[in-house]
Coordinates of C-alpha atoms and ligand atoms in Angstrom, one line a residue:
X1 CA 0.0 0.0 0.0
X2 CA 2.4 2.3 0.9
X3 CA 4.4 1.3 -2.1
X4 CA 1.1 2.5 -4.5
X5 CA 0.8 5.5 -2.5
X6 CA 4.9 6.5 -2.9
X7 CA 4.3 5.8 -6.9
X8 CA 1.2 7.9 -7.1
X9 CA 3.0 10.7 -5.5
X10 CA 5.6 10.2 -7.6
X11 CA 4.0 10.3 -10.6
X12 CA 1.8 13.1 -9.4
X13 CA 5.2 15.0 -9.0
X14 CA 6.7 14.2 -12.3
X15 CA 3.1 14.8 -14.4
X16 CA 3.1 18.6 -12.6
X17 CA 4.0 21.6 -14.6
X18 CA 7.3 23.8 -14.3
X19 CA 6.7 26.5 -12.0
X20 CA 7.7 30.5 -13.3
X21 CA 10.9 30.0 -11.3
X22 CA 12.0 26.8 -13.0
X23 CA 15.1 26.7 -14.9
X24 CA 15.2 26.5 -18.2
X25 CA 18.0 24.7 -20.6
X26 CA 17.2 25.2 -24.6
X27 CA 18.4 22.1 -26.5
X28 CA 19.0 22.3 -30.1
X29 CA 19.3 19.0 -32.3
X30 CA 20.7 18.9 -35.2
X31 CA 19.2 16.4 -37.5
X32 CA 21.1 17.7 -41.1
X33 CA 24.2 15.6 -39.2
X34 CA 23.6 12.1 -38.7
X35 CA 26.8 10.4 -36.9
X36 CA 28.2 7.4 -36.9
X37 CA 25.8 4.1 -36.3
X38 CA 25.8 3.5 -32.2
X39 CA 26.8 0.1 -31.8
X40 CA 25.0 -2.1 -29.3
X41 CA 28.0 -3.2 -28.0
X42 CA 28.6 -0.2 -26.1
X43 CA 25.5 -1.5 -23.4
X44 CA 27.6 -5.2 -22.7
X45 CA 28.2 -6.3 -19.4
X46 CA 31.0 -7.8 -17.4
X47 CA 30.8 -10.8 -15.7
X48 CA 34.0 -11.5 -13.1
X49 CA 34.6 -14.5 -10.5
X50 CA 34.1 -12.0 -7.8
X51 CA 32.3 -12.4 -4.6
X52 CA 28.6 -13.4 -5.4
X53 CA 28.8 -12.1 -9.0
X54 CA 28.9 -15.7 -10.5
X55 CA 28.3 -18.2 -7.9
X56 CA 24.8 -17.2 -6.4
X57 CA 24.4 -14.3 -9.3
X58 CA 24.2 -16.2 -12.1
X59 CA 24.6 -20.2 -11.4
X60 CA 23.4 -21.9 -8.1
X61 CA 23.4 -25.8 -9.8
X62 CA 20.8 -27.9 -11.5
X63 CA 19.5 -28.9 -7.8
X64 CA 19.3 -25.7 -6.3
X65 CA 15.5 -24.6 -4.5
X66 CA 16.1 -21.3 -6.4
X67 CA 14.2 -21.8 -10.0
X68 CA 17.1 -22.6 -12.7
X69 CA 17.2 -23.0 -16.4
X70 CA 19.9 -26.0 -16.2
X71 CA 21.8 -24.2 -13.2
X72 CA 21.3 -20.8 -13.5
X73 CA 18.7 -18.7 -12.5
X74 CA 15.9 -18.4 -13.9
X75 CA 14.8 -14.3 -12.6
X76 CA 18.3 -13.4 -13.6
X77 CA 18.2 -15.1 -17.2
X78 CA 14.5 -13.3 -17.9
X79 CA 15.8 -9.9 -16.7
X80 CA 18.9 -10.4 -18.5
X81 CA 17.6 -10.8 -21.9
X82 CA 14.5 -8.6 -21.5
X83 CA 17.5 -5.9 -21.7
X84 CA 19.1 -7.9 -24.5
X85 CA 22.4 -7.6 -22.8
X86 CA 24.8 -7.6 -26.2
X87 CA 27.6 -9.3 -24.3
X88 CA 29.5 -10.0 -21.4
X89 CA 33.2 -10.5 -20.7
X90 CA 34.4 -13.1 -18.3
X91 CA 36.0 -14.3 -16.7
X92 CA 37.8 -11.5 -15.4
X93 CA 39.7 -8.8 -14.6
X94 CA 41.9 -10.0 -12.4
X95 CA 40.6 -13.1 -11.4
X96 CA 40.7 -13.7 -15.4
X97 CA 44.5 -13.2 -15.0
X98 CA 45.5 -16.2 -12.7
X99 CA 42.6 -18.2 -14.5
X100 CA 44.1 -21.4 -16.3
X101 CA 40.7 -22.4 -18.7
X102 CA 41.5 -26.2 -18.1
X103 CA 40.1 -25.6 -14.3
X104 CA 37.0 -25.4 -15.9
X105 CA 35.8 -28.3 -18.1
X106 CA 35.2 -31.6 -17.8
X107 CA 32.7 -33.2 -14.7
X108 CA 32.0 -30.2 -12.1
X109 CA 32.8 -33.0 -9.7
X110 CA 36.2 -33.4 -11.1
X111 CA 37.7 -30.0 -11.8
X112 CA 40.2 -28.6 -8.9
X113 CA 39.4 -26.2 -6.2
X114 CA 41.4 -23.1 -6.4
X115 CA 41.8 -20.3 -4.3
X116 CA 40.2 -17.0 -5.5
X117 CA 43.5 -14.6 -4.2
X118 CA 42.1 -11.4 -5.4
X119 CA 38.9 -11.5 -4.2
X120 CA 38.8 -12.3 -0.9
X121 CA 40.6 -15.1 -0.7
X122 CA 37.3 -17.5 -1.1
X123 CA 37.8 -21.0 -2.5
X124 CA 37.1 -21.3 -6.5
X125 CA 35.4 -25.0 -7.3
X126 CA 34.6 -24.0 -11.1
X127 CA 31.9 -25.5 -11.0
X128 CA 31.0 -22.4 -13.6
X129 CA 33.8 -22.9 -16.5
X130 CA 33.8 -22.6 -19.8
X131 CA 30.3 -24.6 -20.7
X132 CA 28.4 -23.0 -18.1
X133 CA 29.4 -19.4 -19.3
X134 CA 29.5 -19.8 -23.3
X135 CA 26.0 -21.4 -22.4
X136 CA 24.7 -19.1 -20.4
X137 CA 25.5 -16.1 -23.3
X138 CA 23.8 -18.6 -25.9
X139 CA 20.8 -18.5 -23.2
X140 CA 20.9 -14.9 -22.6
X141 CA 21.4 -14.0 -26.5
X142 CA 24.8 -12.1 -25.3
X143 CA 28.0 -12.3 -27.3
X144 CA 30.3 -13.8 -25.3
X145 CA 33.7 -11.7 -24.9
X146 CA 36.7 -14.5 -23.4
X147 CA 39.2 -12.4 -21.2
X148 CA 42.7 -14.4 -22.2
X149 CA 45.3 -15.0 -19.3
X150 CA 48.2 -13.6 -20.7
X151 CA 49.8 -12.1 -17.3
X152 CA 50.3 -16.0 -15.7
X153 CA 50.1 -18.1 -19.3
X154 CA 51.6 -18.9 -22.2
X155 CA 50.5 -17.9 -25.3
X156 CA 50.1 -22.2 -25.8
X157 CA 47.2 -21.9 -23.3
X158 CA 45.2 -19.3 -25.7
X159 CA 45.5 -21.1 -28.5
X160 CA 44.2 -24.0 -26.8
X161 CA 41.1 -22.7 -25.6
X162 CA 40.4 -21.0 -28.4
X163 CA 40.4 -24.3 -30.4
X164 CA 39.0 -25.9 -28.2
X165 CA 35.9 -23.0 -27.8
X166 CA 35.5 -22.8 -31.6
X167 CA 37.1 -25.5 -34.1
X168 CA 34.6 -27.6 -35.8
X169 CA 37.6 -29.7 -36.9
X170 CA 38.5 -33.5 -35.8
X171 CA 41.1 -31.9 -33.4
X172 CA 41.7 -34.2 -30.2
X173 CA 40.8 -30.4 -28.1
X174 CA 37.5 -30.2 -30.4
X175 CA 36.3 -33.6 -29.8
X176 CA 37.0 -33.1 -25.7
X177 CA 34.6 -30.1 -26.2
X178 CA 31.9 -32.7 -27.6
X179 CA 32.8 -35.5 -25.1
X180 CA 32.1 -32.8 -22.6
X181 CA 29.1 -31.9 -24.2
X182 CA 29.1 -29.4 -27.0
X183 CA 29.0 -30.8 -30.6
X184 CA 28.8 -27.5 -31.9
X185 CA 31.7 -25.0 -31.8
X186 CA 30.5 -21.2 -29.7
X187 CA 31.1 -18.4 -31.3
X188 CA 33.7 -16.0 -29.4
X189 CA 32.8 -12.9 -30.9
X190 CA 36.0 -10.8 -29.0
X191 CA 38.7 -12.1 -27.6
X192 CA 40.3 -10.0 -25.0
X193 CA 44.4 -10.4 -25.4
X194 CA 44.7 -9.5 -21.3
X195 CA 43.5 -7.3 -18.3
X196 CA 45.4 -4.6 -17.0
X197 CA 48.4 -5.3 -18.0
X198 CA 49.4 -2.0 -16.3
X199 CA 48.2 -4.1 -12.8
X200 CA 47.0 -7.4 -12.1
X201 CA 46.9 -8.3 -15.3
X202 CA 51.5 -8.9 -14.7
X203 CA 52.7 -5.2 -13.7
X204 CA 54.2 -4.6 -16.9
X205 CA 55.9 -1.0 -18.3
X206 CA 54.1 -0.2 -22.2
X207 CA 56.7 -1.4 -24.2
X208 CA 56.7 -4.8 -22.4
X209 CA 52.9 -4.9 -22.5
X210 CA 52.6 -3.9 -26.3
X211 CA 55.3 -7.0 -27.1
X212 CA 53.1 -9.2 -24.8
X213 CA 50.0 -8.0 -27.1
X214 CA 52.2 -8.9 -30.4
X215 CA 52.9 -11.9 -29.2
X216 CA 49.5 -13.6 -28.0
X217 CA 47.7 -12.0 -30.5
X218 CA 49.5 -14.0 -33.1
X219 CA 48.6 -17.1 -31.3
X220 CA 45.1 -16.1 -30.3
X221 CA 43.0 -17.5 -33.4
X222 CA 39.5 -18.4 -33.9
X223 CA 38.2 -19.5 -37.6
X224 CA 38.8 -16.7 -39.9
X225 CA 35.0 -16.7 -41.0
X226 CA 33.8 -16.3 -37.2
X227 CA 35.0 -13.1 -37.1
X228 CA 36.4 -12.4 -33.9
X229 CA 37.7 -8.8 -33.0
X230 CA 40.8 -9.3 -30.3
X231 CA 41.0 -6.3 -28.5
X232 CA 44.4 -5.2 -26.4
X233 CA 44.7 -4.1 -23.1
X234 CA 45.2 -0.4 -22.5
X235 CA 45.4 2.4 -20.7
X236 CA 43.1 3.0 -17.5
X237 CA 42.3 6.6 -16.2
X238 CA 44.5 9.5 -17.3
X239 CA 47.5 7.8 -17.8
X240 CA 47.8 7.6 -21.7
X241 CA 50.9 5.7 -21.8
X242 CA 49.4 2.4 -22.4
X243 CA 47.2 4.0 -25.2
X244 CA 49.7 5.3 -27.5
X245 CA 52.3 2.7 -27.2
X246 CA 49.8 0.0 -28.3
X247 CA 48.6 1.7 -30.9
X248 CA 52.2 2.9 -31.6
X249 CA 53.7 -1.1 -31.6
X250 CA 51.3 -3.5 -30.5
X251 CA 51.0 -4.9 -33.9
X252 CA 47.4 -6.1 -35.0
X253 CA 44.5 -5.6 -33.0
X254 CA 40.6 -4.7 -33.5
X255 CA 40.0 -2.6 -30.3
X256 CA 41.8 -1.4 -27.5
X257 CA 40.3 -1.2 -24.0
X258 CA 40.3 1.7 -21.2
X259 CA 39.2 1.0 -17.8
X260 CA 37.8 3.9 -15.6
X261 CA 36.2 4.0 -12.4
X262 CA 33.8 7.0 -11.2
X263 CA 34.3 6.9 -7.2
X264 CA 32.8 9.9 -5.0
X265 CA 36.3 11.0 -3.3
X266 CA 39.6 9.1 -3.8
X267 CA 40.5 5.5 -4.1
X268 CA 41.6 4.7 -0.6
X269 CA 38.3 6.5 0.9
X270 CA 35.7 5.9 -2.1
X271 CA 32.9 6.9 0.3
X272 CA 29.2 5.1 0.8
X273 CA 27.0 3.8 -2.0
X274 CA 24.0 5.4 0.4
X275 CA 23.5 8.0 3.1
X276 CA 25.9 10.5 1.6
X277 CA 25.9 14.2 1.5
X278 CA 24.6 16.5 -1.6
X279 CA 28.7 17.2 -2.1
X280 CA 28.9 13.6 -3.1
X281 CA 26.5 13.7 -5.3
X282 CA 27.8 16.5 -7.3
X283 CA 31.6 15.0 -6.9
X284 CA 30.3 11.6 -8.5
X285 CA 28.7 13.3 -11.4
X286 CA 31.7 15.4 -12.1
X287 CA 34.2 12.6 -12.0
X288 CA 31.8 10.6 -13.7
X289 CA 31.7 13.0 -16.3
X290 CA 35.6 12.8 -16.3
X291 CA 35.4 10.2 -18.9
X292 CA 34.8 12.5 -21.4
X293 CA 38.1 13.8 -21.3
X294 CA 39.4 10.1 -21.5
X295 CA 37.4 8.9 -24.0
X296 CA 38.6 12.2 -25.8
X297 CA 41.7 12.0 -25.1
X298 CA 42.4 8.2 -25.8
X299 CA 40.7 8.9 -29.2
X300 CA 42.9 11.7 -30.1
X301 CA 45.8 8.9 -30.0
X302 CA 44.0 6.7 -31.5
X303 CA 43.4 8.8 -34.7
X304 CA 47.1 9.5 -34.7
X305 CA 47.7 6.0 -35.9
X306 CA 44.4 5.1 -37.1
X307 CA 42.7 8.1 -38.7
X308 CA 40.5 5.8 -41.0
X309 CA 39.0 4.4 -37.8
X310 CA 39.2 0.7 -38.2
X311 CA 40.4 0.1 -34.4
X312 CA 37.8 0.5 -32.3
X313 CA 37.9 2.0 -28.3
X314 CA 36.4 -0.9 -26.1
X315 CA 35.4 0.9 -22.5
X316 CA 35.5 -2.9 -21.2
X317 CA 35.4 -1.8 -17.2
X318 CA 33.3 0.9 -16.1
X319 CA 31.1 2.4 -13.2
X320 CA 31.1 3.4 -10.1
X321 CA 33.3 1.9 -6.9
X322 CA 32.0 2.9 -3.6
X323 CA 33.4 1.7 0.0
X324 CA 31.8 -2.3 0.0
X325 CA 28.7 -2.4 2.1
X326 CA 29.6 -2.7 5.8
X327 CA 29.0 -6.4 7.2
X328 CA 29.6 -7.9 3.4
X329 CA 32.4 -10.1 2.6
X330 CA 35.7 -8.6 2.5
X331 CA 36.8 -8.6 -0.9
X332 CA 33.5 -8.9 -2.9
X333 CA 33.0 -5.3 -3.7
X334 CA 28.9 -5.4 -3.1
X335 CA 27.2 -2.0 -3.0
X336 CA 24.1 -0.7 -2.8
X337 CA 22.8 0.8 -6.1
X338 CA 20.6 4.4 -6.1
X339 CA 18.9 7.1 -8.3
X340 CA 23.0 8.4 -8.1
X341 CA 24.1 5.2 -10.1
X342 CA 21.1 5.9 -12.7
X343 CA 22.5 9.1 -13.3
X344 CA 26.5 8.1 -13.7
X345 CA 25.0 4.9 -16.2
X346 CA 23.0 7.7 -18.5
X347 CA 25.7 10.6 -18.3
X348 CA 28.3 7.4 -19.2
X349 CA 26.0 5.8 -21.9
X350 CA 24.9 9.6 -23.5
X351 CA 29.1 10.5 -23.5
X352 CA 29.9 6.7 -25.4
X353 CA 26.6 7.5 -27.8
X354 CA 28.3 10.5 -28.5
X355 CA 31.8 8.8 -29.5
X356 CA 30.1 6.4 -31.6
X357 CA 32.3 6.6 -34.0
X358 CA 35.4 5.8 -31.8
X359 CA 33.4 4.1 -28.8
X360 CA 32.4 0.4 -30.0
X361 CA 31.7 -1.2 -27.0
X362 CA 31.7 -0.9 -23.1
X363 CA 30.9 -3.4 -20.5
X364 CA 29.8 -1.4 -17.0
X365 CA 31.2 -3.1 -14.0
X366 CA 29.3 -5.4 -13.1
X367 CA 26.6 -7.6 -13.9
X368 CA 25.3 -9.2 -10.7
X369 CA 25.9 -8.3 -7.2
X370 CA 29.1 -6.4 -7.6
X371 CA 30.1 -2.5 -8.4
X372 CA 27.3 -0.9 -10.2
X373 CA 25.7 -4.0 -10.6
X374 CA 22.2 -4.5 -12.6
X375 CA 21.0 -7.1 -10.6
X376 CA 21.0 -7.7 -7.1
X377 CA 20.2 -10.8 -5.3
X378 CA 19.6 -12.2 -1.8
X379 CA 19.8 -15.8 -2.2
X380 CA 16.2 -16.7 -4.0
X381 CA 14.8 -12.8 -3.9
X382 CA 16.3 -10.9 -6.7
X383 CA 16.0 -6.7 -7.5
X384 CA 16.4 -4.8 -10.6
X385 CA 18.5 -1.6 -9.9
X386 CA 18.0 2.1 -11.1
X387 CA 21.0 1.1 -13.4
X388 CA 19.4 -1.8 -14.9
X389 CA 16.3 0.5 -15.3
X390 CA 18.7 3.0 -17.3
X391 CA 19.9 0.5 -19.7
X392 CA 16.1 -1.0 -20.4
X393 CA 15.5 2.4 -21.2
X394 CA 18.2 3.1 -23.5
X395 CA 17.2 0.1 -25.4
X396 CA 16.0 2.5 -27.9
X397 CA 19.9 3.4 -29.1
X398 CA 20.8 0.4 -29.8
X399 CA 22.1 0.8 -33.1
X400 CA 21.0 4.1 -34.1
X401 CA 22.2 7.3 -35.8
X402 CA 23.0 9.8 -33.0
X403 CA 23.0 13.7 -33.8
X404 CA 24.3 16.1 -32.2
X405 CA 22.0 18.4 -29.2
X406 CA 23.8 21.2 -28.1
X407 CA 22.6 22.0 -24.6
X408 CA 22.5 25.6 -23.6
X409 CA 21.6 26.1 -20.1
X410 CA 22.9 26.6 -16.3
X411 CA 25.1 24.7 -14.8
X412 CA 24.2 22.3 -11.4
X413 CA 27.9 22.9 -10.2
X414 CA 31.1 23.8 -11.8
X415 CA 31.7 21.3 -14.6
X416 CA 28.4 19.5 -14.2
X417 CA 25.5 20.8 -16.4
X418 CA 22.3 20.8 -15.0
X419 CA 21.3 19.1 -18.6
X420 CA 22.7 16.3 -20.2
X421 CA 20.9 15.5 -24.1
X422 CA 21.6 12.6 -26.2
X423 CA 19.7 12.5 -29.7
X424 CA 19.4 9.7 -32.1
X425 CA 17.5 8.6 -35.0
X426 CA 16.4 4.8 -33.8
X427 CA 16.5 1.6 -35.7
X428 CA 13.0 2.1 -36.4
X429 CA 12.9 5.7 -37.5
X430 CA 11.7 7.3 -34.7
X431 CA 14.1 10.3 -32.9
X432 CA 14.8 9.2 -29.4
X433 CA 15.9 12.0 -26.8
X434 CA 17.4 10.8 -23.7
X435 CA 17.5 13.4 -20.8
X436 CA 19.1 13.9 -17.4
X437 CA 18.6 16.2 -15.0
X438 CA 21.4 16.5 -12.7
X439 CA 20.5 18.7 -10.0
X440 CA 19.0 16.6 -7.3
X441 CA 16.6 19.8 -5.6
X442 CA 15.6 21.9 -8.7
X443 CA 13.1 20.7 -11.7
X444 CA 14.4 22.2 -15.2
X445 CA 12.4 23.0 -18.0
X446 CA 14.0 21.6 -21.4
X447 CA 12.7 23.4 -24.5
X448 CA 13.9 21.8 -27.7
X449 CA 14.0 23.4 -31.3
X450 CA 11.9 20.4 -32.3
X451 CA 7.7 20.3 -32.8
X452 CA 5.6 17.1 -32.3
X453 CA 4.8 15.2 -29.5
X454 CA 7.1 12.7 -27.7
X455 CA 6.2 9.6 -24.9
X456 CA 8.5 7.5 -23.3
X457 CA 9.6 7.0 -19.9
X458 CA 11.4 8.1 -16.5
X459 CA 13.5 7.3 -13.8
X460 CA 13.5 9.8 -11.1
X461 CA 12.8 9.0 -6.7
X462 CA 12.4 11.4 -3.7
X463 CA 15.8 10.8 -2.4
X464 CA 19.3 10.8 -4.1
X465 CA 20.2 7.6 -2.8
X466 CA 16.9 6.2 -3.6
X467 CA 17.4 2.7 -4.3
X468 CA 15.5 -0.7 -4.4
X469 CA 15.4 -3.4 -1.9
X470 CA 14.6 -6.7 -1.4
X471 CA 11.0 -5.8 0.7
X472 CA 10.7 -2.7 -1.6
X473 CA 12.0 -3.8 -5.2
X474 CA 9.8 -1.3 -7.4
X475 CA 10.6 1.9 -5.2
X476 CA 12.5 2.8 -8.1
X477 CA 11.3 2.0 -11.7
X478 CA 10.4 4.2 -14.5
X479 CA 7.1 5.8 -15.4
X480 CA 5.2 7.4 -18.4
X481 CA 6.7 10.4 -19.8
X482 CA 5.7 12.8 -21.7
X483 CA 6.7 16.2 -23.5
X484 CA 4.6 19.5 -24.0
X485 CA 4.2 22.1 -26.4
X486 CA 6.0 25.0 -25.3
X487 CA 6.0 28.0 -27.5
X488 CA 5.4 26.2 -30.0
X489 CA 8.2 24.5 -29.1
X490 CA 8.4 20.2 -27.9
X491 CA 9.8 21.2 -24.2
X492 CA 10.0 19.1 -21.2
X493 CA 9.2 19.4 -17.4
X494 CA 12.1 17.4 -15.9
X495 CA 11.9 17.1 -12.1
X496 CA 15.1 16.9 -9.6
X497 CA 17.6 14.1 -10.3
X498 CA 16.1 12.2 -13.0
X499 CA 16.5 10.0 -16.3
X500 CA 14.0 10.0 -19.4
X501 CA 14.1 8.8 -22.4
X502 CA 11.4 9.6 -25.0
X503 CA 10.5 9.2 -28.9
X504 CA 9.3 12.0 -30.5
X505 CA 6.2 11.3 -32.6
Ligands
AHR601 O1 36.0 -4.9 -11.5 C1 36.9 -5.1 -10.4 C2 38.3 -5.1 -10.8 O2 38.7 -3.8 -11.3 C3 38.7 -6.0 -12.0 O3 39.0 -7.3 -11.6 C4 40.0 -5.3 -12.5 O4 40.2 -5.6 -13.9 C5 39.8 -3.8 -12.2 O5 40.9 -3.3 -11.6

């Protein structure tokens, strides 16, 4: 009851008219430009053996109480591809860096307990290996992207799973993939040629890591006809080094990765995913709006070497990192997720739309119960977060033709406009506007220099660190939306903090 009576309110709030004090931002979109295509690949996900991200996330076993489709869970599969999730990488980050593919084939029963030593410290049975996870993409319709060990292996290893992933041959490695039960080869549509090499993917200086990338790459094959992009590991943050000495002499690759994480105040002190003050707010938005500059910046190097774009800029760890919630595990980075992570997944997504013809794919960090997670689960209960809400919404870019919206308007604090405007034309013709609203106490009037009518939906709560729980798991979810005729003009009444995305009819 209380619940209804919160929504009603709610949308009572959001349907209510700008008052003569409201700000106003003018938005002009500029149609006559049409960009370069978005591609889908830019909403993946990534999938790590961290904490409960996996184990409990995805997969709880053919015999578990919780409802499963062969093992994995059955909420978490629907949710998934109601999104239509484009891909995820696995199996790490780090973990994916001391992760020897063998571990994970053959009878659950059988494979060797290892000992997750990056995240905390938990015992690793893989019982999820290489079947369970190319399976679970084929179930969810994702892509899969295969995270090589190339800190801790041999370029031998690579090649091996590779073969053994995809070869349809008579290969001794192809027929234990169909003794172990897959006759037919997966598709590994990218294959990621190491994590971090800067960190835990083996500590190594730029030179050394674009040699390493030379090297595994050569061995790093899938049938020419499947059409795998390999993508190196780069730089991370604002250090550019990485970047430009791949692209410089890391010999072939299709993309090259950045990794950059929006915390609230500095690594060592990230600060709490809930409860925080209106500073943190506005400090989260601005260094969420940081990668910009990096996305900029990396591209700038990129077209050095590769003005004719073929390489593309792979944002394959993203999101925010917050202090893990007090009383979780030590080491499985699990945080709450609010109206706040909404609005760092639509300023992230609206900044990639508008690189589209650098950006080809991100994967936000991470799927299921860790960092800016989608998905949240408590044993059998399972919530959709404001984040997961963002990318249903967006939905309508996949693959369409951005343009550029020019925002004029004030600003909510220094470097963080209270308006952020992403245009596109979608796959099926219709112009799609996706909006924010930054400022978490003032509504804002948005006036466009289009005419028409537009629907869609948004995403907006009473508090900043509104957020859904397990006895309250549709306190955030988005509503009807609509525009109005200002003017003359299509304009819209966005309240405080919020997300909409609407096509204009
Ligand atoms: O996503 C958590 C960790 O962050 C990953 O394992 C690593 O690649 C990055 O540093």
């Amino acid at each position: 009851m209380i619940r209804i009576l919160l929504g009603a309110a709610l949308a009572l709030a959001l349907a209510a008219p700008a008052a003569a004090q409201t700000a106003v931002a003018n938005v002009a979109i500029d149609t006559s430009k049409p960009g370069v295509e978005i591609d889908r690949h830019i909403y993946g996900q990534f999938a790590e053996h961290l904490g409960r991200g996996i184990y409990e996330g995805i997969w709880v076993g053919e015999n578990s109480k919780i409802p499963n489709i062969h093992g994995y869970r059955k909420d978490v599969v629907e949710a998934l591809r109601k999104i239509h999730v484009p891909d995820i990488r696995w199996p790490g980050g780090c973990f994916g860096d001391l992760y020897d593919w063998r571990d994970g084939i053959g009878p659950r029963a059988k494979r060797p307990v290892r000992v997750n030593v990056h995240w905390g410290g938990v015992t690793e049975d893989n019982s999820f290996g290489t079947h369970e996870f190319m399976n679970f993409s084929e179930l969810v319709g994702a892509d899969a992207y295969v995270s090589l060990n190339v800190g801790s292996l041999a370029p031998y290893d690579s090649a091996q799973w590779l073969e053994y992933m995809t070869s349809d041959s008579a290969s001794s490695l192809a027929n234990e993939r169909r003794r172990n039960g897959r006759a037919k080869p997966w598709t590994v549509r990218f294959v990621g040629i190491g994590n971090e090499t800067w960190g835990c993917g083996g500590n190594m200086r730029p030179d050394y890591a674009a040699d390493v990338n030379r090297r595994y790459a050569t061995f790093a094959n899938t049938p020419r006809d499947m059409g795998s992009l390999k993508i190196a590991s780069g730089s991370h943050d604002d250090n550019f080094d990485f970047a430009e000495t791949m692209m410089r002499d890391g010999g072939r690759f299709d993309g090259l990765s950045v990794h950059y994480y929006t915390v609230p105040r500095i690594f060592r002190d990230k600060g709490p995913a809930t409860a925080f003050p209106e500073s943190e707010w506005a400090s989260t938005l601005a260094h969420a709006l940081h990668i910009n500059d990096i996305v900029t910046k990396t591209a700038t190097i990129m077209d050095k070497y590769d003005p004719d774009k073929k390489i593309g800029l792979y944002v394959d760890e993203w999101g925010t990192w917050y202090d893990q919630e007090a009383g979780s595990h030590p080491g499985f980075l699990y945080q709450q997720n609010s109206l706040r992570d909404a609005e760092v997944a639509a300023l992230s997504l609206n900044i990639f739309q508008r690189h589209s013809d650098r950006v080809k794919g991100a994967n936000i960090a991470q799927m299921i119960n860790v960092l800016q997670a989608m998905i949240l689960t408590d044993k059998g209960k399972m919530v959709l977060t404001p984040t997961y809400h963002v990318f249903d919404m967006y939905q309508a870019f996949m693959g369409a033709t951005p343009y550029p919206a020019s925002v004029s308007g004030p600003d909510y604090k220094e470097g963080v406009p209270m308006v952020d405007v992403s245009a596109a034309r979608g796959k099926d013709g219709k112009l799609v506007l996706a909006i924010v609203n930054t400022d978490p106490g003032h509504a804002v009037q948005v006036v466009t220099n289009l005419t028409g009518t537009a629907h869609g939906r948004i995403l907006s709560g009473f508090a900043m660190d509104a957020r859904n729980s397990f006895a309250d798991p549709n306190h955030v979810h988005p509503l009807p939306f609509s525009g109005s005729t200002q003017g003359g003009k299509l304009s819209f009444d966005m309240p405080a903090k919020s997300v909409a995305v609407v096509a204009v009819d």
